Short mmCIF file of C-alpha atoms in Angstrom, two decimals:
data_model
loop_
_atom_site.label_atom_id
_atom_site.label_comp_id
_atom_site.label_asym_id
_atom_site.label_seq_id
_atom_site.Cartn_x
_atom_site.Cartn_y
_atom_site.Cartn_z
CA MET A 97 -10.04 -34.35 7.72
CA THR A 98 -12.06 -34.57 4.49
CA THR A 99 -11.51 -37.18 1.80
CA GLU A 100 -10.42 -34.39 -0.50
CA ASN A 101 -7.69 -33.38 1.95
CA ASN A 102 -6.56 -37.00 2.32
CA LEU A 103 -6.25 -37.40 -1.45
CA ALA A 104 -4.27 -34.17 -1.67
CA ILE A 105 -1.80 -35.38 0.94
CA VAL A 106 -1.37 -38.79 -0.70
CA ASP A 107 -0.77 -37.07 -4.05
CA TRP A 108 1.95 -34.87 -2.58
CA GLU A 109 3.64 -37.71 -0.73
CA SER A 110 3.74 -39.91 -3.82
CA HIS A 111 5.00 -37.16 -6.14
CA ASN A 112 7.66 -35.61 -3.94
CA PRO A 113 6.31 -32.17 -3.04
CA PRO A 114 8.52 -29.24 -4.10
CA THR A 115 10.89 -27.66 -1.64
CA ASP A 116 11.70 -24.49 -3.64
CA LEU A 117 8.53 -22.62 -2.76
CA ILE A 118 8.31 -18.85 -3.08
CA PHE A 119 7.19 -17.06 0.08
CA ASP A 120 7.38 -13.44 -1.05
CA ASP A 121 6.15 -12.02 -4.35
CA GLY A 122 7.36 -8.53 -3.53
CA GLU A 123 3.85 -7.08 -3.62
CA PRO A 124 3.14 -4.65 -0.76
CA LEU A 125 -0.18 -4.40 1.05
CA GLU A 126 -2.73 -2.01 -0.41
CA SER A 127 -1.86 0.80 2.02
CA ASN A 128 -0.23 1.53 5.35
CA ARG A 129 -3.68 1.36 6.93
CA HIS A 130 -4.14 -2.16 5.55
CA ARG A 131 -0.78 -3.15 7.08
CA ILE A 132 -1.72 -1.74 10.47
CA ALA A 133 -5.15 -3.40 10.32
CA MET A 134 -3.55 -6.78 9.62
CA ASN A 135 -1.09 -6.43 12.48
CA VAL A 136 -3.84 -5.34 14.88
CA LEU A 137 -5.70 -8.60 14.33
CA ILE A 138 -2.57 -10.75 14.60
CA ARG A 139 -1.09 -9.02 17.65
CA SER A 140 -4.34 -8.74 19.60
CA LEU A 141 -5.06 -12.45 19.14
CA GLN A 142 -1.53 -13.26 20.28
CA GLN A 143 -2.04 -11.05 23.33
CA ALA A 144 -5.38 -12.66 24.17
CA TRP A 145 -3.86 -16.12 23.88
CA CYS A 146 -0.39 -15.31 25.20
CA ASP A 147 -0.44 -18.39 27.44
CA ARG A 148 -1.28 -20.76 24.57
CA ASN A 149 0.91 -22.54 22.01
CA ASP A 150 -1.81 -24.56 20.29
CA TYR A 151 -2.55 -22.20 17.41
CA PHE A 152 -0.86 -20.26 14.62
CA THR A 153 -1.83 -16.85 13.32
CA GLY A 154 -0.29 -14.93 10.46
CA GLY A 155 -1.04 -12.57 7.65
CA ASN A 156 0.00 -11.78 4.08
CA MET A 157 1.71 -15.18 3.97
CA PHE A 158 1.33 -17.59 1.08
CA ILE A 159 -0.81 -20.67 1.61
CA TYR A 160 0.24 -23.60 -0.56
CA TYR A 161 -2.37 -26.29 -1.08
CA SER A 162 -2.16 -27.91 -4.54
CA SER A 163 0.19 -28.78 -7.41
CA ASN A 164 -2.00 -26.87 -9.90
CA GLN A 165 -1.71 -23.78 -7.77
CA ILE A 166 2.10 -23.94 -7.92
CA ARG A 167 2.17 -24.61 -11.66
CA ASN A 168 -0.17 -21.67 -12.29
CA ARG A 169 1.68 -19.45 -9.77
CA ASP A 170 -1.72 -18.76 -8.25
CA PHE A 171 -0.46 -17.34 -4.96
CA ARG A 172 -2.96 -16.94 -2.13
CA GLY A 173 -2.00 -15.00 0.99
CA PRO A 174 -4.90 -14.03 3.27
CA ASP A 175 -4.43 -10.76 5.12
CA PHE A 176 -5.18 -12.53 8.42
CA PHE A 177 -5.65 -16.19 9.20
CA ALA A 178 -5.65 -18.46 12.22
CA VAL A 179 -5.25 -22.21 12.48
CA LEU A 180 -6.25 -23.95 15.70
CA ASN A 181 -4.90 -27.12 17.33
CA VAL A 182 -1.43 -26.93 15.75
CA ASP A 183 2.02 -26.36 17.22
CA GLY A 184 2.33 -22.60 17.33
CA THR A 185 6.01 -22.69 18.27
CA ASN A 186 7.08 -23.89 14.80
CA SER A 187 8.75 -21.27 12.63
CA ARG A 188 6.95 -20.86 9.30
CA GLN A 189 7.62 -18.72 6.22
CA GLY A 190 4.18 -19.57 4.92
CA TRP A 191 1.46 -22.15 5.41
CA VAL A 192 2.17 -25.32 3.45
CA VAL A 193 -0.82 -27.62 3.77
CA TRP A 194 0.99 -30.88 3.03
CA GLU A 195 3.54 -30.07 5.75
CA GLU A 196 0.75 -29.35 8.26
CA ASP A 197 -1.10 -32.69 8.16
CA GLY A 198 -3.58 -31.30 5.66
CA ARG A 199 -4.68 -28.43 7.91
CA TYR A 200 -6.21 -25.32 6.38
CA PRO A 201 -7.00 -22.01 8.13
CA ASP A 202 -9.97 -22.09 10.50
CA VAL A 203 -10.53 -18.34 10.25
CA ILE A 204 -9.65 -15.86 7.50
CA VAL A 205 -10.06 -12.08 7.30
CA GLU A 206 -9.44 -10.27 4.03
CA LEU A 207 -8.86 -6.52 4.14
CA MET A 208 -10.58 -5.24 1.03
CA SER A 209 -10.11 -2.23 -1.19
CA PRO A 210 -12.33 -1.08 -4.07
CA SER A 211 -10.03 -2.92 -6.49
CA THR A 212 -10.07 -6.24 -4.58
CA ALA A 213 -13.62 -6.37 -3.14
CA GLY A 214 -14.98 -8.35 -6.08
CA ILE A 215 -12.24 -10.99 -5.76
CA ASP A 216 -12.45 -11.14 -1.97
CA LYS A 217 -16.21 -11.72 -2.06
CA GLY A 218 -16.07 -13.87 -5.18
CA ILE A 219 -13.13 -16.05 -6.18
CA LYS A 220 -11.50 -16.06 -2.74
CA LYS A 221 -14.76 -16.67 -0.91
CA ASP A 222 -15.44 -19.67 -3.16
CA LEU A 223 -11.91 -20.98 -2.60
CA TYR A 224 -12.15 -20.68 1.18
CA GLU A 225 -15.57 -22.32 1.18
CA GLN A 226 -15.08 -25.13 -1.33
CA THR A 227 -11.37 -26.00 -1.05
CA PHE A 228 -10.13 -24.69 2.30
CA HIS A 229 -13.44 -25.36 4.13
CA THR A 230 -12.52 -22.43 6.37
CA SER A 231 -15.09 -22.23 9.14
CA ASP A 232 -15.31 -18.44 9.46
CA TYR A 233 -14.57 -15.89 6.74
CA PHE A 234 -14.73 -12.11 7.05
CA VAL A 235 -14.04 -9.12 4.82
CA TYR A 236 -13.48 -5.49 5.77
CA ASP A 237 -12.29 -2.35 3.97
CA PRO A 238 -10.25 -0.23 6.43
CA PHE A 239 -11.43 2.88 4.56
CA ASP A 240 -15.14 1.93 4.73
CA PRO A 241 -16.55 1.48 8.28
CA ASN A 242 -19.75 -0.09 6.91
CA SER A 243 -18.06 -2.83 4.89
CA LEU A 244 -17.73 -5.59 7.51
CA GLN A 245 -19.27 -8.87 6.34
CA GLY A 246 -18.84 -12.47 7.45
CA TRP A 247 -19.87 -16.02 6.70
CA HIS A 248 -19.87 -19.29 8.66
CA LEU A 249 -19.62 -22.75 7.12
CA ASP A 250 -22.82 -24.73 7.74
CA ASP A 251 -23.30 -28.50 8.02
CA ASN A 252 -23.53 -28.74 4.23
CA GLN A 253 -20.11 -27.09 3.88
CA GLU A 254 -21.68 -23.94 2.46
CA TYR A 255 -21.18 -20.39 3.65
CA GLN A 256 -24.11 -18.70 5.35
CA PRO A 257 -23.99 -14.94 6.02
CA LEU A 258 -23.56 -13.91 9.64
CA THR A 259 -26.12 -11.59 11.22
CA PRO A 260 -24.67 -8.60 13.12
CA ASN A 261 -25.59 -8.05 16.77
CA GLU A 262 -26.93 -4.75 18.09
CA ASN A 263 -23.41 -3.29 17.91
CA GLY A 264 -22.92 -4.39 14.32
CA TRP A 265 -20.43 -7.06 15.39
CA LEU A 266 -20.15 -10.52 13.87
CA TRP A 267 -19.56 -13.67 15.92
CA CYS A 268 -16.47 -15.71 15.07
CA ARG A 269 -17.39 -19.13 16.36
CA ARG A 270 -14.00 -20.78 15.93
CA LEU A 271 -12.10 -18.11 17.86
CA GLY A 272 -14.83 -17.38 20.39
CA PHE A 273 -14.61 -13.64 19.75
CA TRP A 274 -16.76 -10.97 18.18
CA LEU A 275 -15.36 -9.11 15.19
CA GLY A 276 -16.42 -5.48 15.17
CA THR A 277 -15.24 -1.94 14.58
CA TRP A 278 -13.39 0.40 16.94
CA GLU A 279 -12.45 4.02 16.39
CA GLY A 280 -9.07 5.20 17.58
CA THR A 281 -5.43 5.90 16.78
CA ILE A 282 -2.95 3.07 16.25
CA ASP A 283 0.62 3.57 15.07
CA ARG A 284 -0.14 7.29 14.62
CA GLU A 285 -3.03 6.62 12.23
CA SER A 286 -6.59 7.45 13.24
CA ALA A 287 -9.27 5.26 11.66
CA ILE A 288 -12.12 2.90 12.33
CA TRP A 289 -10.40 -0.44 12.73
CA VAL A 290 -11.76 -3.98 12.69
CA ARG A 291 -11.00 -5.58 16.06
CA PHE A 292 -11.83 -8.51 18.30
CA TYR A 293 -14.15 -8.30 21.32
CA ASP A 294 -14.57 -11.00 23.95
CA VAL A 295 -17.88 -12.63 24.88
CA ALA A 296 -18.50 -9.95 27.51
CA GLY A 297 -18.08 -7.20 24.93
CA ASN A 298 -14.63 -6.08 26.08
CA LEU A 299 -12.10 -4.98 23.48
CA VAL A 300 -9.32 -7.52 22.96
CA LEU A 301 -6.26 -5.41 23.67
CA LEU A 302 -2.99 -5.06 21.85
CA PRO A 303 0.13 -5.79 23.95
CA GLU A 304 0.87 -2.10 24.47
CA GLU A 305 -2.76 -1.42 25.42
CA ALA A 306 -2.71 -4.30 27.89
CA ALA A 307 0.51 -2.98 29.46
CA LYS A 308 -0.95 0.52 29.74
CA SER A 309 -4.12 -0.86 31.32
CA GLN A 310 -2.12 -2.86 33.87
CA ALA A 311 0.00 0.18 34.72
CA ALA A 312 -3.12 2.30 35.26
CA LYS A 313 -4.65 -0.34 37.52
CA LEU A 314 -1.43 -0.58 39.54
CA ALA A 315 -1.22 3.20 39.89
CA ALA A 316 -4.85 3.35 41.04
CA ARG A 317 -4.19 0.58 43.55
CA LEU A 318 -1.15 2.37 44.95
CA ARG A 319 -3.13 5.59 45.31
CA GLU A 320 -5.86 3.67 47.11
CA LEU A 321 -3.35 2.14 49.51
CA GLY A 322 -1.77 5.56 50.12
CA GLU A 323 -5.13 7.02 51.04
CA ASN A 324 -6.05 4.02 53.14
CA PRO A 325 -2.91 2.76 54.92
CA ASP A 326 -5.00 0.38 57.00
CA MET A 327 -5.40 -1.73 53.84
CA LEU A 328 -1.69 -2.56 53.86
#
């Protein structure tokens, strides 16, 4: 934990942090596609790590981190974020840093639009680099397949741009997954989505995709056994 984080926690403890925090400003996501894109990232990570309880992932949830932020009503709610090495079984309305032992998100993805791209790659990027010290930060516009960009925090606590691999994917070091694009239909909407891939290049599946894949494998196995009864 950095000295800055320690000072922030001491300040909150000595000044009785507020308990009447707002967790919903009533503002919807930019579009239905943005909502689906957010849920794809959250649900696929939960599926990949379904046997783990040592992380938390959420999206479009407020992150509270300073008294000035609350006074200025400067709400920050990343479209997707993940925090590692925390108790993932705790119920949370938002992420309140002083209630989480000073922990900030390890990974953030912002889903851009033409009206928010400047903020996402400007003010927010600076905040996540200089205050949150978020290890991996990515941006993507669900309506622009060529918009994926990412940065990783170096040893000097400065963001360095990530270089795409031959598939155009970016490596997310903290999660151990690639972040890349995938074309298909999800929730009845066809688009080019930003999705996770494992180290072998396999798509990280959504729960319903994983169930369908398992059913197909089982059906194939049963057919194989039916054709070859000696295998029973």
